[in-house]
Amino acid sequence: MEELKLFGAWPSPYSYRVIWALKLKGIPYEYIEEDILLNKSSLLLQYNPVHKKIPVLVHGGKPICESMGAAMWKMFRNTGEECEKAVKECLEMLRNLEDHALGKNKFFCGETIGIVDTAFGGIAHWLGVIEDIVGVKLLEADSFPRLHAWTKIFKEEPTIRENLPDHEKMLECFKRGRKMFLPSP
């Protein structure tokens, strides 16, 4: 099998999507931690010269990049009216997931974790951190009962649980990062 490398960052939900998928499939890889805020490596810039973002999965020397904008990011990055608009977008997204995607199954595609679960895995862990920082609770059990239950079940799955970053460490990191994006008072 050709060499597989993953350039990621521990606070990134997008990195964890790839980590979970590789671990669930038992695919060996080399993980390369990136300092995405202050010191991106020359290899990351070489493999993703346009967006300069993680994650980047390199298979046989060829990069596979992912870059997704999300309403959660807008909520994190803004205050006031812009943050309120992003909160509404997040609630609509969660409502669609609750009503149309999750169904009555334990996981999105049945009784075991699949690719859709890893794609939405960021909701299970990172949304809670962003909620804590912004001071808005979105994923309430009474508003989104199935999605709320899914987040708990997903995070309890051994492969996922063993590969989640520490909540407090993430809070600290995201608070520092948010200060970089918000205008000075």
PDB file of C-alpha atoms in Angstrom:
ATOM      1  CA  MET A   1       0.000   0.000   0.000  1.00  0.00           C
ATOM      2  CA  GLU A   2       1.241   3.481  -0.841  1.00  0.00           C
ATOM      3  CA  GLU A   3       2.188   5.802   2.014  1.00  0.00           C
ATOM      4  CA  LEU A   4      -0.674   7.835   3.483  1.00  0.00           C
ATOM      5  CA  LYS A   5      -0.098  11.079   5.400  1.00  0.00           C
ATOM      6  CA  LEU A   6      -2.623  13.334   7.086  1.00  0.00           C
ATOM      7  CA  PHE A   7      -1.810  16.983   7.751  1.00  0.00           C
ATOM      8  CA  GLY A   8      -4.206  18.176  10.436  1.00  0.00           C
ATOM      9  CA  ALA A   9      -4.639  20.200  13.597  1.00  0.00           C
ATOM     10  CA  TRP A  10      -5.963  18.862  16.882  1.00  0.00           C
ATOM     11  CA  PRO A  11      -8.719  21.508  17.317  1.00  0.00           C
ATOM     12  CA  SER A  12     -10.097  21.023  13.770  1.00  0.00           C
ATOM     13  CA  PRO A  13     -13.338  19.043  13.326  1.00  0.00           C
ATOM     14  CA  TYR A  14     -12.419  18.559   9.672  1.00  0.00           C
ATOM     15  CA  SER A  15      -9.179  16.806  10.638  1.00  0.00           C
ATOM     16  CA  TYR A  16     -11.109  14.487  12.932  1.00  0.00           C
ATOM     17  CA  ARG A  17     -13.490  13.488  10.131  1.00  0.00           C
ATOM     18  CA  VAL A  18     -10.511  12.075   8.278  1.00  0.00           C
ATOM     19  CA  ILE A  19      -8.945  10.548  11.430  1.00  0.00           C
ATOM     20  CA  TRP A  20     -12.199   8.774  12.331  1.00  0.00           C
ATOM     21  CA  ALA A  21     -12.760   7.468   8.814  1.00  0.00           C
ATOM     22  CA  LEU A  22      -9.193   6.112   8.576  1.00  0.00           C
ATOM     23  CA  LYS A  23      -9.317   4.522  12.034  1.00  0.00           C
ATOM     24  CA  LEU A  24     -12.784   3.015  11.507  1.00  0.00           C
ATOM     25  CA  LYS A  25     -11.524   1.443   8.286  1.00  0.00           C
ATOM     26  CA  GLY A  26      -8.244   0.326   9.899  1.00  0.00           C
ATOM     27  CA  ILE A  27      -6.149   2.208   7.352  1.00  0.00           C
ATOM     28  CA  PRO A  28      -2.623   3.041   8.601  1.00  0.00           C
ATOM     29  CA  TYR A  29      -1.396   6.605   8.131  1.00  0.00           C
ATOM     30  CA  GLU A  30       1.166   9.089   9.398  1.00  0.00           C
ATOM     31  CA  TYR A  31      -0.313  12.097  11.207  1.00  0.00           C
ATOM     32  CA  ILE A  32       1.438  15.465  10.870  1.00  0.00           C
ATOM     33  CA  GLU A  33       0.247  18.152  13.312  1.00  0.00           C
ATOM     34  CA  GLU A  34       0.061  21.668  11.865  1.00  0.00           C
ATOM     35  CA  ASP A  35       0.103  25.003  13.684  1.00  0.00           C
ATOM     36  CA  ILE A  36      -2.631  26.490  11.525  1.00  0.00           C
ATOM     37  CA  LEU A  37      -2.775  29.874  13.242  1.00  0.00           C
ATOM     38  CA  LEU A  38       0.873  30.851  13.487  1.00  0.00           C
ATOM     39  CA  ASN A  39       3.257  28.593  11.602  1.00  0.00           C
ATOM     40  CA  LYS A  40       2.010  26.520   8.664  1.00  0.00           C
ATOM     41  CA  SER A  41       4.659  24.108   7.460  1.00  0.00           C
ATOM     42  CA  SER A  42       6.240  24.351   4.032  1.00  0.00           C
ATOM     43  CA  LEU A  43       4.867  20.863   3.274  1.00  0.00           C
ATOM     44  CA  LEU A  44       1.290  21.969   4.010  1.00  0.00           C
ATOM     45  CA  LEU A  45       1.761  24.995   1.757  1.00  0.00           C
ATOM     46  CA  GLN A  46       3.239  22.734  -0.924  1.00  0.00           C
ATOM     47  CA  TYR A  47       0.344  20.246  -0.785  1.00  0.00           C
ATOM     48  CA  ASN A  48      -2.429  22.863  -0.492  1.00  0.00           C
ATOM     49  CA  PRO A  49      -0.988  26.009  -2.108  1.00  0.00           C
ATOM     50  CA  VAL A  50      -4.338  27.602  -2.974  1.00  0.00           C
ATOM     51  CA  HIS A  51      -6.313  27.378   0.288  1.00  0.00           C
ATOM     52  CA  LYS A  52      -3.387  26.676   2.665  1.00  0.00           C
ATOM     53  CA  LYS A  53      -5.795  24.839   4.986  1.00  0.00           C
ATOM     54  CA  ILE A  54      -6.088  21.499   6.699  1.00  0.00           C
ATOM     55  CA  PRO A  55      -6.928  18.707   6.510  1.00  0.00           C
ATOM     56  CA  VAL A  56      -4.803  17.495   3.661  1.00  0.00           C
ATOM     57  CA  LEU A  57      -4.586  13.782   3.049  1.00  0.00           C
ATOM     58  CA  VAL A  58      -1.574  12.828   0.920  1.00  0.00           C
ATOM     59  CA  HIS A  59      -1.730   9.459  -0.818  1.00  0.00           C
ATOM     60  CA  GLY A  60       1.308   8.375  -2.775  1.00  0.00           C
ATOM     61  CA  GLY A  61       2.549  11.963  -2.894  1.00  0.00           C
ATOM     62  CA  LYS A  62      -0.774  13.326  -4.237  1.00  0.00           C
ATOM     63  CA  PRO A  63      -2.794  15.689  -1.990  1.00  0.00           C
ATOM     64  CA  ILE A  64      -6.521  15.407  -1.321  1.00  0.00           C
ATOM     65  CA  CYS A  65      -7.756  18.660   0.283  1.00  0.00           C
ATOM     66  CA  GLU A  66     -10.983  19.585   2.039  1.00  0.00           C
ATOM     67  CA  SER A  67     -12.127  23.075   2.867  1.00  0.00           C
ATOM     68  CA  MET A  68     -15.715  23.720   4.036  1.00  0.00           C
ATOM     69  CA  GLY A  69     -17.224  26.955   5.206  1.00  0.00           C
ATOM     70  CA  ALA A  70     -19.957  26.506   7.785  1.00  0.00           C
ATOM     71  CA  ALA A  71     -22.536  28.498   9.664  1.00  0.00           C
ATOM     72  CA  MET A  72     -20.782  27.435  12.886  1.00  0.00           C
ATOM     73  CA  TRP A  73     -17.650  29.244  11.688  1.00  0.00           C
ATOM     74  CA  LYS A  74     -19.634  32.423  10.953  1.00  0.00           C
ATOM     75  CA  MET A  75     -21.192  32.261  14.412  1.00  0.00           C
ATOM     76  CA  PHE A  76     -17.757  31.828  15.981  1.00  0.00           C
ATOM     77  CA  ARG A  77     -16.232  34.680  13.976  1.00  0.00           C
ATOM     78  CA  ASN A  78     -18.871  37.354  14.484  1.00  0.00           C
ATOM     79  CA  THR A  79     -20.797  39.239  17.140  1.00  0.00           C
ATOM     80  CA  GLY A  80     -24.090  41.128  17.216  1.00  0.00           C
ATOM     81  CA  GLU A  81     -26.381  40.953  14.208  1.00  0.00           C
ATOM     82  CA  GLU A  82     -23.992  38.823  12.122  1.00  0.00           C
ATOM     83  CA  CYS A  83     -23.745  36.273  14.933  1.00  0.00           C
ATOM     84  CA  GLU A  84     -27.551  36.218  15.280  1.00  0.00           C
ATOM     85  CA  LYS A  85     -27.908  35.532  11.540  1.00  0.00           C
ATOM     86  CA  ALA A  86     -25.375  32.705  11.830  1.00  0.00           C
ATOM     87  CA  VAL A  87     -27.273  31.258  14.826  1.00  0.00           C
ATOM     88  CA  LYS A  88     -30.445  31.169  12.690  1.00  0.00           C
ATOM     89  CA  GLU A  89     -28.521  29.412   9.894  1.00  0.00           C
ATOM     90  CA  CYS A  90     -27.206  26.851  12.385  1.00  0.00           C
ATOM     91  CA  LEU A  91     -30.687  26.202  13.764  1.00  0.00           C
ATOM     92  CA  GLU A  92     -32.031  25.666  10.225  1.00  0.00           C
ATOM     93  CA  MET A  93     -29.180  23.262   9.477  1.00  0.00           C
ATOM     94  CA  LEU A  94     -29.826  21.333  12.701  1.00  0.00           C
ATOM     95  CA  ARG A  95     -33.577  21.236  11.958  1.00  0.00           C
ATOM     96  CA  ASN A  96     -32.893  19.746   8.509  1.00  0.00           C
ATOM     97  CA  LEU A  97     -30.608  17.118  10.011  1.00  0.00           C
ATOM     98  CA  GLU A  98     -33.159  16.277  12.706  1.00  0.00           C
ATOM     99  CA  ASP A  99     -36.141  16.122  10.338  1.00  0.00           C
ATOM    100  CA  HIS A 100     -34.701  14.702   7.137  1.00  0.00           C
ATOM    101  CA  ALA A 101     -31.294  13.091   7.590  1.00  0.00           C
ATOM    102  CA  LEU A 102     -31.162  11.221  10.881  1.00  0.00           C
ATOM    103  CA  GLY A 103     -34.459   9.374  10.747  1.00  0.00           C
ATOM    104  CA  LYS A 104     -35.177   6.804  13.449  1.00  0.00           C
ATOM    105  CA  ASN A 105     -31.809   5.045  13.252  1.00  0.00           C
ATOM    106  CA  LYS A 106     -29.078   5.023  15.876  1.00  0.00           C
ATOM    107  CA  PHE A 107     -26.693   6.495  13.291  1.00  0.00           C
ATOM    108  CA  PHE A 108     -27.355   8.322  10.027  1.00  0.00           C
ATOM    109  CA  CYS A 109     -27.286   5.190   7.851  1.00  0.00           C
ATOM    110  CA  GLY A 110     -28.349   2.486  10.273  1.00  0.00           C
ATOM    111  CA  GLU A 111     -27.086   0.864  13.431  1.00  0.00           C
ATOM    112  CA  THR A 112     -23.349   1.385  12.896  1.00  0.00           C
ATOM    113  CA  ILE A 113     -21.216   4.458  12.244  1.00  0.00           C
ATOM    114  CA  GLY A 114     -20.841   5.288   8.579  1.00  0.00           C
ATOM    115  CA  ILE A 115     -19.308   7.971   6.419  1.00  0.00           C
ATOM    116  CA  VAL A 116     -22.235  10.359   6.997  1.00  0.00           C
ATOM    117  CA  ASP A 117     -21.703  10.137  10.764  1.00  0.00           C
ATOM    118  CA  THR A 118     -18.029  11.020  10.404  1.00  0.00           C
ATOM    119  CA  ALA A 119     -18.969  13.919   8.109  1.00  0.00           C
ATOM    120  CA  PHE A 120     -21.324  15.321  10.754  1.00  0.00           C
ATOM    121  CA  GLY A 121     -19.114  14.303  13.683  1.00  0.00           C
ATOM    122  CA  GLY A 122     -18.033  17.901  14.226  1.00  0.00           C
ATOM    123  CA  ILE A 123     -21.512  18.688  15.482  1.00  0.00           C
ATOM    124  CA  ALA A 124     -21.101  16.110  18.224  1.00  0.00           C
ATOM    125  CA  HIS A 125     -18.068  17.742  19.836  1.00  0.00           C
ATOM    126  CA  TRP A 126     -17.075  21.070  18.286  1.00  0.00           C
ATOM    127  CA  LEU A 127     -20.519  22.670  18.338  1.00  0.00           C
ATOM    128  CA  GLY A 128     -20.534  22.385  22.148  1.00  0.00           C
ATOM    129  CA  VAL A 129     -17.236  24.273  22.339  1.00  0.00           C
ATOM    130  CA  ILE A 130     -18.500  27.011  20.025  1.00  0.00           C
ATOM    131  CA  GLU A 131     -21.754  27.219  22.008  1.00  0.00           C
ATOM    132  CA  ASP A 132     -19.740  27.703  25.212  1.00  0.00           C
ATOM    133  CA  ILE A 133     -17.607  30.457  23.675  1.00  0.00           C
ATOM    134  CA  VAL A 134     -20.439  32.355  21.976  1.00  0.00           C
ATOM    135  CA  GLY A 135     -22.831  31.828  24.899  1.00  0.00           C
ATOM    136  CA  VAL A 136     -25.678  30.381  22.823  1.00  0.00           C
ATOM    137  CA  LYS A 137     -27.069  26.851  23.165  1.00  0.00           C
ATOM    138  CA  LEU A 138     -28.320  25.448  19.869  1.00  0.00           C
ATOM    139  CA  LEU A 139     -28.461  21.679  20.192  1.00  0.00           C
ATOM    140  CA  GLU A 140     -30.975  21.356  23.044  1.00  0.00           C
ATOM    141  CA  ALA A 141     -32.462  17.924  23.815  1.00  0.00           C
ATOM    142  CA  ASP A 142     -36.063  19.200  23.773  1.00  0.00           C
ATOM    143  CA  SER A 143     -35.629  20.993  20.411  1.00  0.00           C
ATOM    144  CA  PHE A 144     -33.588  18.295  18.659  1.00  0.00           C
ATOM    145  CA  PRO A 145     -34.128  15.030  20.602  1.00  0.00           C
ATOM    146  CA  ARG A 146     -32.838  12.566  17.974  1.00  0.00           C
ATOM    147  CA  LEU A 147     -29.832  14.679  16.989  1.00  0.00           C
ATOM    148  CA  HIS A 148     -28.993  15.329  20.648  1.00  0.00           C
ATOM    149  CA  ALA A 149     -29.145  11.564  21.358  1.00  0.00           C
ATOM    150  CA  TRP A 150     -27.001  10.858  18.271  1.00  0.00           C
ATOM    151  CA  THR A 151     -24.245  13.222  19.506  1.00  0.00           C
ATOM    152  CA  LYS A 152     -24.046  11.325  22.793  1.00  0.00           C
ATOM    153  CA  ILE A 153     -24.037   7.876  21.145  1.00  0.00           C
ATOM    154  CA  PHE A 154     -21.496   8.993  18.529  1.00  0.00           C
ATOM    155  CA  LYS A 155     -19.048  10.335  21.147  1.00  0.00           C
ATOM    156  CA  GLU A 156     -19.411   7.143  23.228  1.00  0.00           C
ATOM    157  CA  GLU A 157     -18.298   4.929  20.323  1.00  0.00           C
ATOM    158  CA  PRO A 158     -14.805   3.700  21.402  1.00  0.00           C
ATOM    159  CA  THR A 159     -12.955   4.714  18.211  1.00  0.00           C
ATOM    160  CA  ILE A 160     -14.463   8.194  18.368  1.00  0.00           C
ATOM    161  CA  ARG A 161     -14.075   8.629  22.152  1.00  0.00           C
ATOM    162  CA  GLU A 162     -10.383   7.660  22.004  1.00  0.00           C
ATOM    163  CA  ASN A 163      -9.758  10.232  19.262  1.00  0.00           C
ATOM    164  CA  LEU A 164     -11.511  13.341  20.570  1.00  0.00           C
ATOM    165  CA  PRO A 165      -9.536  16.362  21.744  1.00  0.00           C
ATOM    166  CA  ASP A 166      -9.944  17.551  25.333  1.00  0.00           C
ATOM    167  CA  HIS A 167     -12.925  19.940  25.708  1.00  0.00           C
ATOM    168  CA  GLU A 168     -11.159  22.368  28.069  1.00  0.00           C
ATOM    169  CA  LYS A 169      -8.053  22.497  25.887  1.00  0.00           C
ATOM    170  CA  MET A 170     -10.258  23.230  22.876  1.00  0.00           C
ATOM    171  CA  LEU A 171     -12.087  26.007  24.744  1.00  0.00           C
ATOM    172  CA  GLU A 172      -8.773  27.650  25.529  1.00  0.00           C
ATOM    173  CA  CYS A 173      -7.537  27.329  21.940  1.00  0.00           C
ATOM    174  CA  PHE A 174     -10.773  28.543  20.345  1.00  0.00           C
ATOM    175  CA  LYS A 175     -11.026  31.532  22.717  1.00  0.00           C
ATOM    176  CA  ARG A 176      -7.526  32.610  21.660  1.00  0.00           C
ATOM    177  CA  GLY A 177      -8.403  32.069  18.013  1.00  0.00           C
ATOM    178  CA  ARG A 178     -11.655  34.008  18.256  1.00  0.00           C
ATOM    179  CA  LYS A 179      -9.827  37.044  19.648  1.00  0.00           C
ATOM    180  CA  MET A 180      -7.821  37.125  16.415  1.00  0.00           C
ATOM    181  CA  PHE A 181     -11.002  37.448  14.330  1.00  0.00           C
ATOM    182  CA  LEU A 182     -13.115  39.824  16.391  1.00  0.00           C
ATOM    183  CA  PRO A 183     -12.545  43.566  16.162  1.00  0.00           C
ATOM    184  CA  SER A 184     -10.760  45.116  19.146  1.00  0.00           C
ATOM    185  CA  PRO A 185     -13.105  46.886  21.601  1.00  0.00           C
TER     186      PRO A 185
END
